[in-house]
Amino acid sequence: MSEGTRTPQSRDEQRIVWRRLKETLRPQATASQVIVGLLCLLLGVSIAAQMGRNDESLEGATQQELVRLLDESGRHSSDLEVENAELERTLETLRSGQEGDAAARDAAEQRLGDLEILAGTAPAHGRGIVVSIADPESGVRASTLLGVLQELRNAGAEVVQIGDVRVVASTSITTGPGGELLVDGTPVPAPYTLRAIGDPAVMEPALRIPGGAADSVSGDGGTLAATAEDEVRIDATVTLSRPEHSQVVK
Amino acid sequence: MIAILGLVVGIVLGVVVQPDVPAGLQPYLPIAVVAALDTLAGGLRASLDGAFDSHVFITSFLFNVLIASFLVFLGDQLGVGSQLSTAVIVVLGIRIFSNAAAIRRLLFRS
């Protein structure tokens, strides 16, 4: 192709070339010029169409590119699946940990309730009996009242209140200087009222055992009356003092 | 002149209308466009040489486009479509550059 073209040697030849260019650029309404124009129009449309089409990335991609893209997205999705599985596991672990925590907290709360009832720091209610001991002659001794209390405890009383004093492990029943009864140092006037939470069907007969609590009260000149109740409320509480010398063995 | 006008009008028309390329022609269009550009450069050079013949231009335009498309088609059938497309593009590119160089030498003598 390049053999046919000579580089112009002189200024005249150069001028001829430029004139040819002008001639070429001059509009000529010949049929072949129109056809050339139409072909160029077609070319322009094609270029524009091709440029527009390249914006849609995947359509013009070759087979290899598509395969590569597919591979990449497959790898990506499997990576994501692995990550998803890990996160699921973490979530499961956290959830079961939370359940364990909740169970532990429930157990601890239940244990706290039990211990509060045992220690006497919380009010309690439940079915039980109300024992009233009438003492017109002021003859009931502290040991007799203690006997009644022991009998109730033997019969399974869980929470006991004498007068307005909650009975706990360290409760004492003594006789005051004026002959009145003291429960934990608090004077309790007659008639004495004992409220006990427990099984009434066990506690009530236990008090009436021949030679037992009721008979002892009678021997002291008092009378003992016990009534079973479905709802006995015990509102008296004690305040705990921190143990000074003892420590828990672990 | 009409050719340049047609080219400009065609590009504007294509940008405005955004024609849909038929799916069957899609692999061949880029090659065909490059082949047409090569013919255009060849035509301009011929006209500067004073050897421009519109019949030759029209037939070579159509033939170049058809042959380029056919080569791509053949490459696709043989399973070497992308390589053959690259080969055609390289050859056409070289021709465009050599034509452009010839035109430059004719116009500026350097």
mmCIF file of C-alpha atoms in Angstrom:
data_model
loop_
_atom_site.group_PDB
_atom_site.id
_atom_site.type_symbol
_atom_site.label_atom_id
_atom_site.label_comp_id
_atom_site.label_asym_id
_atom_site.label_seq_id
_atom_site.Cartn_x
_atom_site.Cartn_y
_atom_site.Cartn_z
ATOM 1 C CA MET A 1 0.000 0.000 0.000
ATOM 2 C CA SER A 2 2.695 2.441 0.989
ATOM 3 C CA GLU A 3 4.527 1.874 -2.308
ATOM 4 C CA GLY A 4 1.798 3.764 -4.155
ATOM 5 C CA THR A 5 2.335 6.919 -2.181
ATOM 6 C CA ARG A 6 5.174 9.288 -2.912
ATOM 7 C CA THR A 7 6.168 11.924 -0.481
ATOM 8 C CA PRO A 8 5.806 15.244 -2.324
ATOM 9 C CA GLN A 9 9.253 16.572 -3.196
ATOM 10 C CA SER A 10 8.592 20.151 -4.175
ATOM 11 C CA ARG A 11 6.354 22.955 -3.016
ATOM 12 C CA ASP A 12 4.235 22.600 -6.196
ATOM 13 C CA GLU A 13 3.498 18.977 -5.517
ATOM 14 C CA GLN A 14 2.595 19.918 -1.986
ATOM 15 C CA ARG A 15 0.174 22.496 -3.270
ATOM 16 C CA ILE A 16 -1.434 19.882 -5.508
ATOM 17 C CA VAL A 17 -1.998 17.660 -2.534
ATOM 18 C CA TRP A 18 -3.674 20.445 -0.559
ATOM 19 C CA ARG A 19 -5.868 21.273 -3.552
ATOM 20 C CA ARG A 20 -6.891 17.645 -3.720
ATOM 21 C CA LEU A 21 -7.814 17.794 -0.042
ATOM 22 C CA LYS A 22 -9.994 20.847 -0.631
ATOM 23 C CA GLU A 23 -11.600 19.146 -3.599
ATOM 24 C CA THR A 24 -12.274 16.094 -1.521
ATOM 25 C CA LEU A 25 -13.871 18.151 1.187
ATOM 26 C CA ARG A 26 -16.040 20.091 -1.250
ATOM 27 C CA PRO A 27 -19.630 18.822 -1.220
ATOM 28 C CA GLN A 28 -20.396 17.034 -4.447
ATOM 29 C CA ALA A 29 -23.873 15.762 -5.059
ATOM 30 C CA THR A 30 -22.816 12.787 -7.114
ATOM 31 C CA ALA A 31 -24.388 9.428 -6.469
ATOM 32 C CA SER A 32 -21.161 7.828 -5.274
ATOM 33 C CA GLN A 33 -20.512 10.710 -2.847
ATOM 34 C CA VAL A 34 -23.998 10.229 -1.419
ATOM 35 C CA ILE A 35 -23.366 6.506 -1.055
ATOM 36 C CA VAL A 36 -20.053 7.204 0.695
ATOM 37 C CA GLY A 37 -21.899 9.630 2.975
ATOM 38 C CA LEU A 38 -24.529 7.026 3.741
ATOM 39 C CA LEU A 39 -21.859 4.448 4.555
ATOM 40 C CA CYS A 40 -20.176 6.923 6.883
ATOM 41 C CA LEU A 41 -23.543 7.635 8.496
ATOM 42 C CA LEU A 42 -23.950 3.915 9.062
ATOM 43 C CA LEU A 43 -20.431 3.793 10.510
ATOM 44 C CA GLY A 44 -21.241 6.673 12.862
ATOM 45 C CA VAL A 45 -24.389 4.979 14.088
ATOM 46 C CA SER A 46 -22.444 1.749 14.634
ATOM 47 C CA ILE A 47 -19.729 3.543 16.604
ATOM 48 C CA ALA A 48 -22.297 5.258 18.798
ATOM 49 C CA ALA A 49 -24.234 2.029 19.282
ATOM 50 C CA GLN A 50 -21.071 0.155 20.193
ATOM 51 C CA MET A 51 -20.040 2.845 22.662
ATOM 52 C CA GLY A 52 -23.470 2.789 24.252
ATOM 53 C CA ARG A 53 -23.418 -0.971 24.454
ATOM 54 C CA ASN A 54 -20.079 -1.093 26.229
ATOM 55 C CA ASP A 55 -21.713 0.544 29.230
ATOM 56 C CA GLU A 56 -23.619 -2.648 29.897
ATOM 57 C CA SER A 57 -20.609 -4.486 31.153
ATOM 58 C CA LEU A 58 -21.566 -8.160 30.933
ATOM 59 C CA GLU A 59 -23.090 -8.256 27.455
ATOM 60 C CA GLY A 60 -19.852 -7.642 25.618
ATOM 61 C CA ALA A 61 -17.775 -9.919 27.831
ATOM 62 C CA THR A 62 -16.078 -12.902 26.263
ATOM 63 C CA GLN A 63 -16.696 -16.450 27.351
ATOM 64 C CA GLN A 64 -13.520 -16.609 29.417
ATOM 65 C CA GLU A 65 -14.364 -13.402 31.212
ATOM 66 C CA LEU A 66 -17.836 -14.707 31.997
ATOM 67 C CA VAL A 67 -16.405 -17.971 33.295
ATOM 68 C CA ARG A 68 -13.930 -16.031 35.411
ATOM 69 C CA LEU A 69 -16.671 -13.779 36.771
ATOM 70 C CA LEU A 70 -18.805 -16.810 37.538
ATOM 71 C CA ASP A 71 -15.886 -18.463 39.336
ATOM 72 C CA GLU A 72 -15.209 -15.329 41.312
ATOM 73 C CA SER A 73 -18.795 -14.894 42.368
ATOM 74 C CA GLY A 74 -19.020 -18.574 43.261
ATOM 75 C CA ARG A 75 -15.905 -18.295 45.383
ATOM 76 C CA HIS A 76 -17.188 -15.112 46.938
ATOM 77 C CA SER A 77 -20.517 -16.681 47.802
ATOM 78 C CA SER A 78 -18.886 -19.759 49.310
ATOM 79 C CA ASP A 79 -16.673 -17.463 51.388
ATOM 80 C CA LEU A 80 -19.752 -15.650 52.539
ATOM 81 C CA GLU A 81 -21.441 -18.933 53.370
ATOM 82 C CA VAL A 82 -18.489 -19.973 55.530
ATOM 83 C CA GLU A 83 -18.601 -16.614 57.268
ATOM 84 C CA ASN A 84 -22.329 -16.973 57.732
ATOM 85 C CA ALA A 85 -21.901 -20.391 59.311
ATOM 86 C CA GLU A 86 -19.294 -19.001 61.691
ATOM 87 C CA LEU A 87 -21.572 -16.163 62.703
ATOM 88 C CA GLU A 88 -24.436 -18.603 63.204
ATOM 89 C CA ARG A 89 -22.229 -20.658 65.499
ATOM 90 C CA THR A 90 -21.251 -17.567 67.458
ATOM 91 C CA LEU A 91 -24.881 -16.587 67.752
ATOM 92 C CA GLU A 92 -25.771 -20.079 68.961
ATOM 93 C CA THR A 93 -22.993 -19.985 71.544
ATOM 94 C CA LEU A 94 -24.079 -16.596 72.800
ATOM 95 C CA ARG A 95 -27.706 -17.657 72.935
ATOM 96 C CA SER A 96 -26.996 -20.846 74.897
ATOM 97 C CA GLY A 97 -24.709 -18.858 77.197
ATOM 98 C CA GLN A 98 -27.537 -16.449 77.789
ATOM 99 C CA GLU A 99 -29.905 -19.311 78.575
ATOM 100 C CA GLY A 100 -27.365 -20.731 81.012
ATOM 101 C CA ASP A 101 -27.079 -17.325 82.659
ATOM 102 C CA ALA A 102 -30.831 -17.044 82.972
ATOM 103 C CA ALA A 103 -31.083 -20.539 84.494
ATOM 104 C CA ALA A 104 -28.294 -19.739 86.939
ATOM 105 C CA ARG A 105 -30.013 -16.494 87.905
ATOM 106 C CA ASP A 106 -33.334 -18.307 88.430
ATOM 107 C CA ALA A 107 -31.671 -20.913 90.597
ATOM 108 C CA ALA A 108 -29.867 -18.230 92.572
ATOM 109 C CA GLU A 109 -33.109 -16.306 93.096
ATOM 110 C CA GLN A 110 -34.886 -19.434 94.288
ATOM 111 C CA ARG A 111 -32.035 -20.219 96.655
ATOM 112 C CA LEU A 112 -32.094 -16.631 97.912
ATOM 113 C CA GLY A 113 -35.822 -16.974 98.643
ATOM 114 C CA ASP A 114 -35.283 -20.228 100.530
ATOM 115 C CA LEU A 115 -32.471 -18.747 102.568
ATOM 116 C CA GLU A 116 -34.445 -15.596 103.350
ATOM 117 C CA ILE A 117 -37.291 -17.718 104.727
ATOM 118 C CA LEU A 118 -34.867 -19.809 106.749
ATOM 119 C CA ALA A 119 -33.018 -16.788 108.117
ATOM 120 C CA GLY A 120 -36.224 -14.884 108.777
ATOM 121 C CA THR A 121 -35.331 -11.787 106.825
ATOM 122 C CA ALA A 122 -38.355 -11.920 104.523
ATOM 123 C CA PRO A 123 -42.097 -12.098 105.219
ATOM 124 C CA ALA A 124 -43.703 -15.432 104.340
ATOM 125 C CA HIS A 125 -47.172 -16.797 103.825
ATOM 126 C CA GLY A 126 -48.739 -20.210 103.343
ATOM 127 C CA ARG A 127 -51.073 -22.638 105.013
ATOM 128 C CA GLY A 128 -50.476 -23.423 108.643
ATOM 129 C CA ILE A 129 -51.969 -23.063 112.107
ATOM 130 C CA VAL A 130 -52.560 -20.289 114.588
ATOM 131 C CA VAL A 131 -52.027 -21.372 118.207
ATOM 132 C CA SER A 132 -53.317 -19.156 120.963
ATOM 133 C CA ILE A 133 -52.384 -19.844 124.547
ATOM 134 C CA ALA A 134 -54.605 -18.202 127.137
ATOM 135 C CA ASP A 135 -52.832 -17.656 130.431
ATOM 136 C CA PRO A 136 -55.228 -16.114 132.969
ATOM 137 C CA GLU A 137 -53.023 -17.019 135.976
ATOM 138 C CA SER A 138 -49.710 -15.992 134.354
ATOM 139 C CA GLY A 139 -48.440 -19.482 135.115
ATOM 140 C CA VAL A 140 -47.096 -20.500 131.730
ATOM 141 C CA ARG A 141 -43.361 -20.798 131.980
ATOM 142 C CA ALA A 142 -40.778 -20.051 129.350
ATOM 143 C CA SER A 143 -39.839 -23.724 129.096
ATOM 144 C CA THR A 144 -43.472 -24.618 128.413
ATOM 145 C CA LEU A 145 -43.671 -22.092 125.567
ATOM 146 C CA LEU A 146 -40.341 -23.427 124.311
ATOM 147 C CA GLY A 147 -41.837 -26.910 124.421
ATOM 148 C CA VAL A 148 -44.762 -25.794 122.307
ATOM 149 C CA LEU A 149 -42.332 -24.223 119.836
ATOM 150 C CA GLN A 150 -40.195 -27.391 119.708
ATOM 151 C CA GLU A 151 -43.296 -29.479 119.145
ATOM 152 C CA LEU A 152 -44.268 -27.256 116.216
ATOM 153 C CA ARG A 153 -40.760 -27.509 114.797
ATOM 154 C CA ASN A 154 -40.778 -31.280 115.147
ATOM 155 C CA ALA A 155 -44.055 -31.333 113.275
ATOM 156 C CA GLY A 156 -42.478 -29.534 110.362
ATOM 157 C CA ALA A 157 -43.204 -25.858 110.989
ATOM 158 C CA GLU A 158 -41.154 -23.836 108.547
ATOM 159 C CA VAL A 159 -41.766 -20.294 109.723
ATOM 160 C CA VAL A 160 -42.951 -19.399 113.204
ATOM 161 C CA GLN A 161 -43.891 -16.092 114.808
ATOM 162 C CA ILE A 162 -44.610 -15.622 118.516
ATOM 163 C CA GLY A 163 -46.606 -12.472 119.155
ATOM 164 C CA ASP A 164 -44.847 -9.944 116.955
ATOM 165 C CA VAL A 165 -41.443 -11.643 116.978
ATOM 166 C CA ARG A 166 -40.158 -13.839 114.203
ATOM 167 C CA VAL A 167 -38.685 -17.084 115.500
ATOM 168 C CA VAL A 168 -35.357 -18.008 113.949
ATOM 169 C CA ALA A 169 -32.504 -20.349 114.871
ATOM 170 C CA SER A 170 -31.059 -18.006 117.466
ATOM 171 C CA THR A 171 -34.361 -17.024 119.091
ATOM 172 C CA SER A 172 -34.444 -17.280 122.859
ATOM 173 C CA ILE A 173 -37.449 -17.581 125.164
ATOM 174 C CA THR A 174 -36.723 -16.332 128.666
ATOM 175 C CA THR A 175 -38.516 -15.029 131.695
ATOM 176 C CA GLY A 176 -38.239 -11.372 132.451
ATOM 177 C CA PRO A 177 -37.658 -9.805 135.913
ATOM 178 C CA GLY A 178 -41.390 -9.179 136.388
ATOM 179 C CA GLY A 179 -42.276 -12.766 135.505
ATOM 180 C CA GLU A 180 -43.367 -11.867 131.961
ATOM 181 C CA LEU A 181 -42.133 -13.931 129.022
ATOM 182 C CA LEU A 182 -39.487 -12.463 126.715
ATOM 183 C CA VAL A 183 -38.981 -13.702 123.174
ATOM 184 C CA ASP A 184 -35.616 -12.498 121.888
ATOM 185 C CA GLY A 185 -35.718 -9.958 124.701
ATOM 186 C CA THR A 186 -39.061 -8.536 123.614
ATOM 187 C CA PRO A 187 -41.864 -8.839 126.172
ATOM 188 C CA VAL A 188 -44.790 -10.820 124.804
ATOM 189 C CA PRO A 189 -48.040 -10.309 126.707
ATOM 190 C CA ALA A 190 -50.561 -13.062 127.254
ATOM 191 C CA PRO A 191 -52.492 -14.488 125.553
ATOM 192 C CA TYR A 192 -49.648 -15.726 123.454
ATOM 193 C CA THR A 193 -50.270 -16.221 119.760
ATOM 194 C CA LEU A 194 -48.051 -18.511 117.709
ATOM 195 C CA ARG A 195 -48.385 -18.446 113.943
ATOM 196 C CA ALA A 196 -46.696 -21.346 112.159
ATOM 197 C CA ILE A 197 -46.500 -22.162 108.466
ATOM 198 C CA GLY A 198 -46.382 -25.873 107.767
ATOM 199 C CA ASP A 199 -48.709 -28.821 107.302
ATOM 200 C CA PRO A 200 -51.702 -28.189 109.608
ATOM 201 C CA ALA A 201 -52.705 -31.851 109.460
ATOM 202 C CA VAL A 202 -49.379 -32.769 111.087
ATOM 203 C CA MET A 203 -48.850 -29.845 113.444
ATOM 204 C CA GLU A 204 -52.275 -29.706 115.023
ATOM 205 C CA PRO A 205 -52.355 -33.349 116.212
ATOM 206 C CA ALA A 206 -48.725 -33.054 117.310
ATOM 207 C CA LEU A 207 -49.734 -30.404 119.876
ATOM 208 C CA ARG A 208 -52.462 -32.681 121.259
ATOM 209 C CA ILE A 209 -50.283 -35.698 121.919
ATOM 210 C CA PRO A 210 -51.074 -36.888 125.467
ATOM 211 C CA GLY A 211 -48.379 -35.592 127.784
ATOM 212 C CA GLY A 212 -47.228 -33.173 125.064
ATOM 213 C CA ALA A 213 -47.405 -29.442 124.548
ATOM 214 C CA ALA A 214 -51.105 -28.936 125.210
ATOM 215 C CA ASP A 215 -50.950 -30.916 128.412
ATOM 216 C CA SER A 216 -47.903 -28.973 129.601
ATOM 217 C CA VAL A 217 -49.791 -25.695 129.070
ATOM 218 C CA SER A 218 -52.749 -27.104 130.987
ATOM 219 C CA GLY A 219 -50.366 -28.136 133.749
ATOM 220 C CA ASP A 220 -49.206 -24.516 133.976
ATOM 221 C CA GLY A 221 -52.783 -23.369 134.275
ATOM 222 C CA GLY A 222 -53.221 -22.158 130.694
ATOM 223 C CA THR A 223 -55.308 -23.347 127.763
ATOM 224 C CA LEU A 224 -54.059 -24.016 124.261
ATOM 225 C CA ALA A 225 -56.249 -23.653 121.186
ATOM 226 C CA ALA A 226 -54.980 -24.385 117.676
ATOM 227 C CA THR A 227 -56.857 -23.601 114.450
ATOM 228 C CA ALA A 228 -55.779 -24.647 111.007
ATOM 229 C CA GLU A 229 -55.803 -21.866 108.397
ATOM 230 C CA ASP A 230 -55.265 -21.923 104.673
ATOM 231 C CA GLU A 231 -53.488 -18.595 104.632
ATOM 232 C CA VAL A 232 -51.173 -17.651 107.469
ATOM 233 C CA ARG A 233 -49.217 -14.445 106.941
ATOM 234 C CA ILE A 234 -46.024 -13.917 108.852
ATOM 235 C CA ASP A 235 -44.867 -10.333 108.488
ATOM 236 C CA ALA A 236 -42.326 -10.056 111.291
ATOM 237 C CA THR A 237 -38.708 -10.190 110.187
ATOM 238 C CA VAL A 238 -35.328 -10.092 111.838
ATOM 239 C CA THR A 239 -32.286 -8.152 110.741
ATOM 240 C CA LEU A 240 -29.163 -10.174 110.266
ATOM 241 C CA SER A 241 -25.892 -9.264 111.878
ATOM 242 C CA ARG A 242 -22.782 -10.026 109.941
ATOM 243 C CA PRO A 243 -20.954 -13.046 111.404
ATOM 244 C CA GLU A 244 -17.891 -11.722 113.128
ATOM 245 C CA HIS A 245 -15.803 -14.829 113.732
ATOM 246 C CA SER A 246 -17.049 -17.515 111.428
ATOM 247 C CA GLN A 247 -16.238 -17.917 107.779
ATOM 248 C CA VAL A 248 -17.587 -20.224 105.107
ATOM 249 C CA VAL A 249 -15.486 -23.279 104.391
ATOM 250 C CA LYS A 250 -14.913 -23.523 100.683
ATOM 251 C CA MET B 1 -17.417 16.654 2.785
ATOM 252 C CA ILE B 2 -20.570 14.632 2.632
ATOM 253 C CA ALA B 3 -18.640 11.751 4.151
ATOM 254 C CA ILE B 4 -17.562 13.786 7.200
ATOM 255 C CA LEU B 5 -21.057 15.210 7.494
ATOM 256 C CA GLY B 6 -22.503 11.692 7.355
ATOM 257 C CA LEU B 7 -20.089 10.498 10.025
ATOM 258 C CA VAL B 8 -20.947 13.340 12.407
ATOM 259 C CA VAL B 9 -24.682 13.045 11.776
ATOM 260 C CA GLY B 10 -24.441 9.282 12.273
ATOM 261 C CA ILE B 11 -22.661 9.584 15.615
ATOM 262 C CA VAL B 12 -25.150 12.188 16.838
ATOM 263 C CA LEU B 13 -28.028 10.034 15.618
ATOM 264 C CA GLY B 14 -26.596 6.970 17.369
ATOM 265 C CA VAL B 15 -26.074 8.842 20.641
ATOM 266 C CA VAL B 16 -29.572 10.317 20.539
ATOM 267 C CA VAL B 17 -31.479 7.234 19.420
ATOM 268 C CA GLN B 18 -29.318 4.613 21.199
ATOM 269 C CA PRO B 19 -30.199 1.847 18.726
ATOM 270 C CA ASP B 20 -30.398 -1.705 19.976
ATOM 271 C CA VAL B 21 -27.789 -3.907 18.326
ATOM 272 C CA PRO B 22 -29.291 -7.245 17.285
ATOM 273 C CA ALA B 23 -27.870 -10.021 19.401
ATOM 274 C CA GLY B 24 -26.561 -11.929 16.390
ATOM 275 C CA LEU B 25 -24.480 -8.969 15.228
ATOM 276 C CA GLN B 26 -23.034 -8.043 18.590
ATOM 277 C CA PRO B 27 -19.699 -9.918 18.350
ATOM 278 C CA TYR B 28 -19.021 -8.528 14.855
ATOM 279 C CA LEU B 29 -19.902 -4.880 15.309
ATOM 280 C CA PRO B 30 -16.645 -3.730 16.969
ATOM 281 C CA ILE B 31 -14.506 -5.453 14.312
ATOM 282 C CA ALA B 32 -16.713 -4.104 11.535
ATOM 283 C CA VAL B 33 -16.371 -0.583 12.910
ATOM 284 C CA VAL B 34 -12.573 -0.852 13.024
ATOM 285 C CA ALA B 35 -12.514 -2.245 9.472
ATOM 286 C CA ALA B 36 -14.677 0.647 8.285
ATOM 287 C CA LEU B 37 -12.383 3.147 9.984
ATOM 288 C CA ASP B 38 -9.429 1.538 8.195
ATOM 289 C CA THR B 39 -11.216 1.881 4.875
ATOM 290 C CA LEU B 40 -12.013 5.499 5.660
ATOM 291 C CA ALA B 41 -8.344 6.259 6.344
ATOM 292 C CA GLY B 42 -7.379 4.431 3.146
ATOM 293 C CA GLY B 43 -9.950 6.417 1.184
ATOM 294 C CA LEU B 44 -8.685 9.749 2.481
ATOM 295 C CA ARG B 45 -5.130 8.810 1.619
ATOM 296 C CA ALA B 46 -6.160 7.726 -1.878
ATOM 297 C CA SER B 47 -7.980 10.968 -2.473
ATOM 298 C CA LEU B 48 -4.849 12.913 -1.463
ATOM 299 C CA ASP B 49 -2.885 10.730 -3.843
ATOM 300 C CA GLY B 50 -5.350 11.675 -6.517
ATOM 301 C CA ALA B 51 -6.278 8.039 -6.950
ATOM 302 C CA PHE B 52 -9.621 8.104 -5.178
ATOM 303 C CA ASP B 53 -12.304 6.085 -6.871
ATOM 304 C CA SER B 54 -15.644 6.058 -5.158
ATOM 305 C CA HIS B 55 -16.522 2.636 -6.576
ATOM 306 C CA VAL B 56 -13.337 1.210 -5.192
ATOM 307 C CA PHE B 57 -14.021 2.913 -1.873
ATOM 308 C CA ILE B 58 -17.563 1.567 -1.608
ATOM 309 C CA THR B 59 -16.649 -1.978 -2.533
ATOM 310 C CA SER B 60 -13.590 -2.017 -0.287
ATOM 311 C CA PHE B 61 -15.654 -0.569 2.563
ATOM 312 C CA LEU B 62 -18.258 -3.324 2.261
ATOM 313 C CA PHE B 63 -15.705 -6.056 1.631
ATOM 314 C CA ASN B 64 -13.475 -5.084 4.534
ATOM 315 C CA VAL B 65 -16.441 -5.028 6.892
ATOM 316 C CA LEU B 66 -17.716 -8.360 5.606
ATOM 317 C CA ILE B 67 -14.318 -10.067 5.684
ATOM 318 C CA ALA B 68 -13.548 -8.800 9.183
ATOM 319 C CA SER B 69 -16.922 -10.028 10.406
ATOM 320 C CA PHE B 70 -16.466 -13.329 8.622
ATOM 321 C CA LEU B 71 -13.066 -13.827 10.252
ATOM 322 C CA VAL B 72 -14.551 -13.276 13.660
ATOM 323 C CA PHE B 73 -17.384 -15.647 12.839
ATOM 324 C CA LEU B 74 -14.904 -18.251 11.611
ATOM 325 C CA GLY B 75 -12.788 -17.796 14.746
ATOM 326 C CA ASP B 76 -15.840 -18.301 16.909
ATOM 327 C CA GLN B 77 -16.676 -21.495 15.050
ATOM 328 C CA LEU B 78 -13.109 -22.758 15.414
ATOM 329 C CA GLY B 79 -12.985 -21.889 19.101
ATOM 330 C CA VAL B 80 -10.322 -19.197 18.695
ATOM 331 C CA GLY B 81 -12.744 -16.298 18.453
ATOM 332 C CA SER B 82 -11.072 -13.920 20.859
ATOM 333 C CA GLN B 83 -7.563 -14.565 19.516
ATOM 334 C CA LEU B 84 -8.626 -14.090 15.898
ATOM 335 C CA SER B 85 -10.521 -10.927 16.822
ATOM 336 C CA THR B 86 -7.337 -9.625 18.425
ATOM 337 C CA ALA B 87 -5.363 -10.538 15.288
ATOM 338 C CA VAL B 88 -7.813 -8.726 13.015
ATOM 339 C CA ILE B 89 -7.841 -5.677 15.284
ATOM 340 C CA VAL B 90 -4.020 -5.587 15.325
ATOM 341 C CA VAL B 91 -3.743 -5.795 11.534
ATOM 342 C CA LEU B 92 -6.415 -3.170 10.992
ATOM 343 C CA GLY B 93 -4.804 -0.954 13.602
ATOM 344 C CA ILE B 94 -1.443 -1.188 11.872
ATOM 345 C CA ARG B 95 -3.059 -0.280 8.558
ATOM 346 C CA ILE B 96 -4.834 2.693 10.094
ATOM 347 C CA PHE B 97 -1.564 3.929 11.530
ATOM 348 C CA SER B 98 0.333 3.487 8.267
ATOM 349 C CA ASN B 99 -2.420 5.275 6.321
ATOM 350 C CA ALA B 100 -2.432 8.078 8.845
ATOM 351 C CA ALA B 101 1.351 8.332 8.525
ATOM 352 C CA ALA B 102 1.085 8.504 4.725
ATOM 353 C CA ILE B 103 -1.562 11.230 4.936
ATOM 354 C CA ARG B 104 0.627 13.190 7.322
ATOM 355 C CA ARG B 105 3.625 12.911 4.997
ATOM 356 C CA LEU B 106 1.526 14.034 2.023
ATOM 357 C CA LEU B 107 0.149 17.078 3.788
ATOM 358 C CA PHE B 108 3.183 18.234 5.751
ATOM 359 C CA ARG B 109 6.120 16.692 3.860
ATOM 360 C CA SER B 110 7.579 15.464 7.131
#
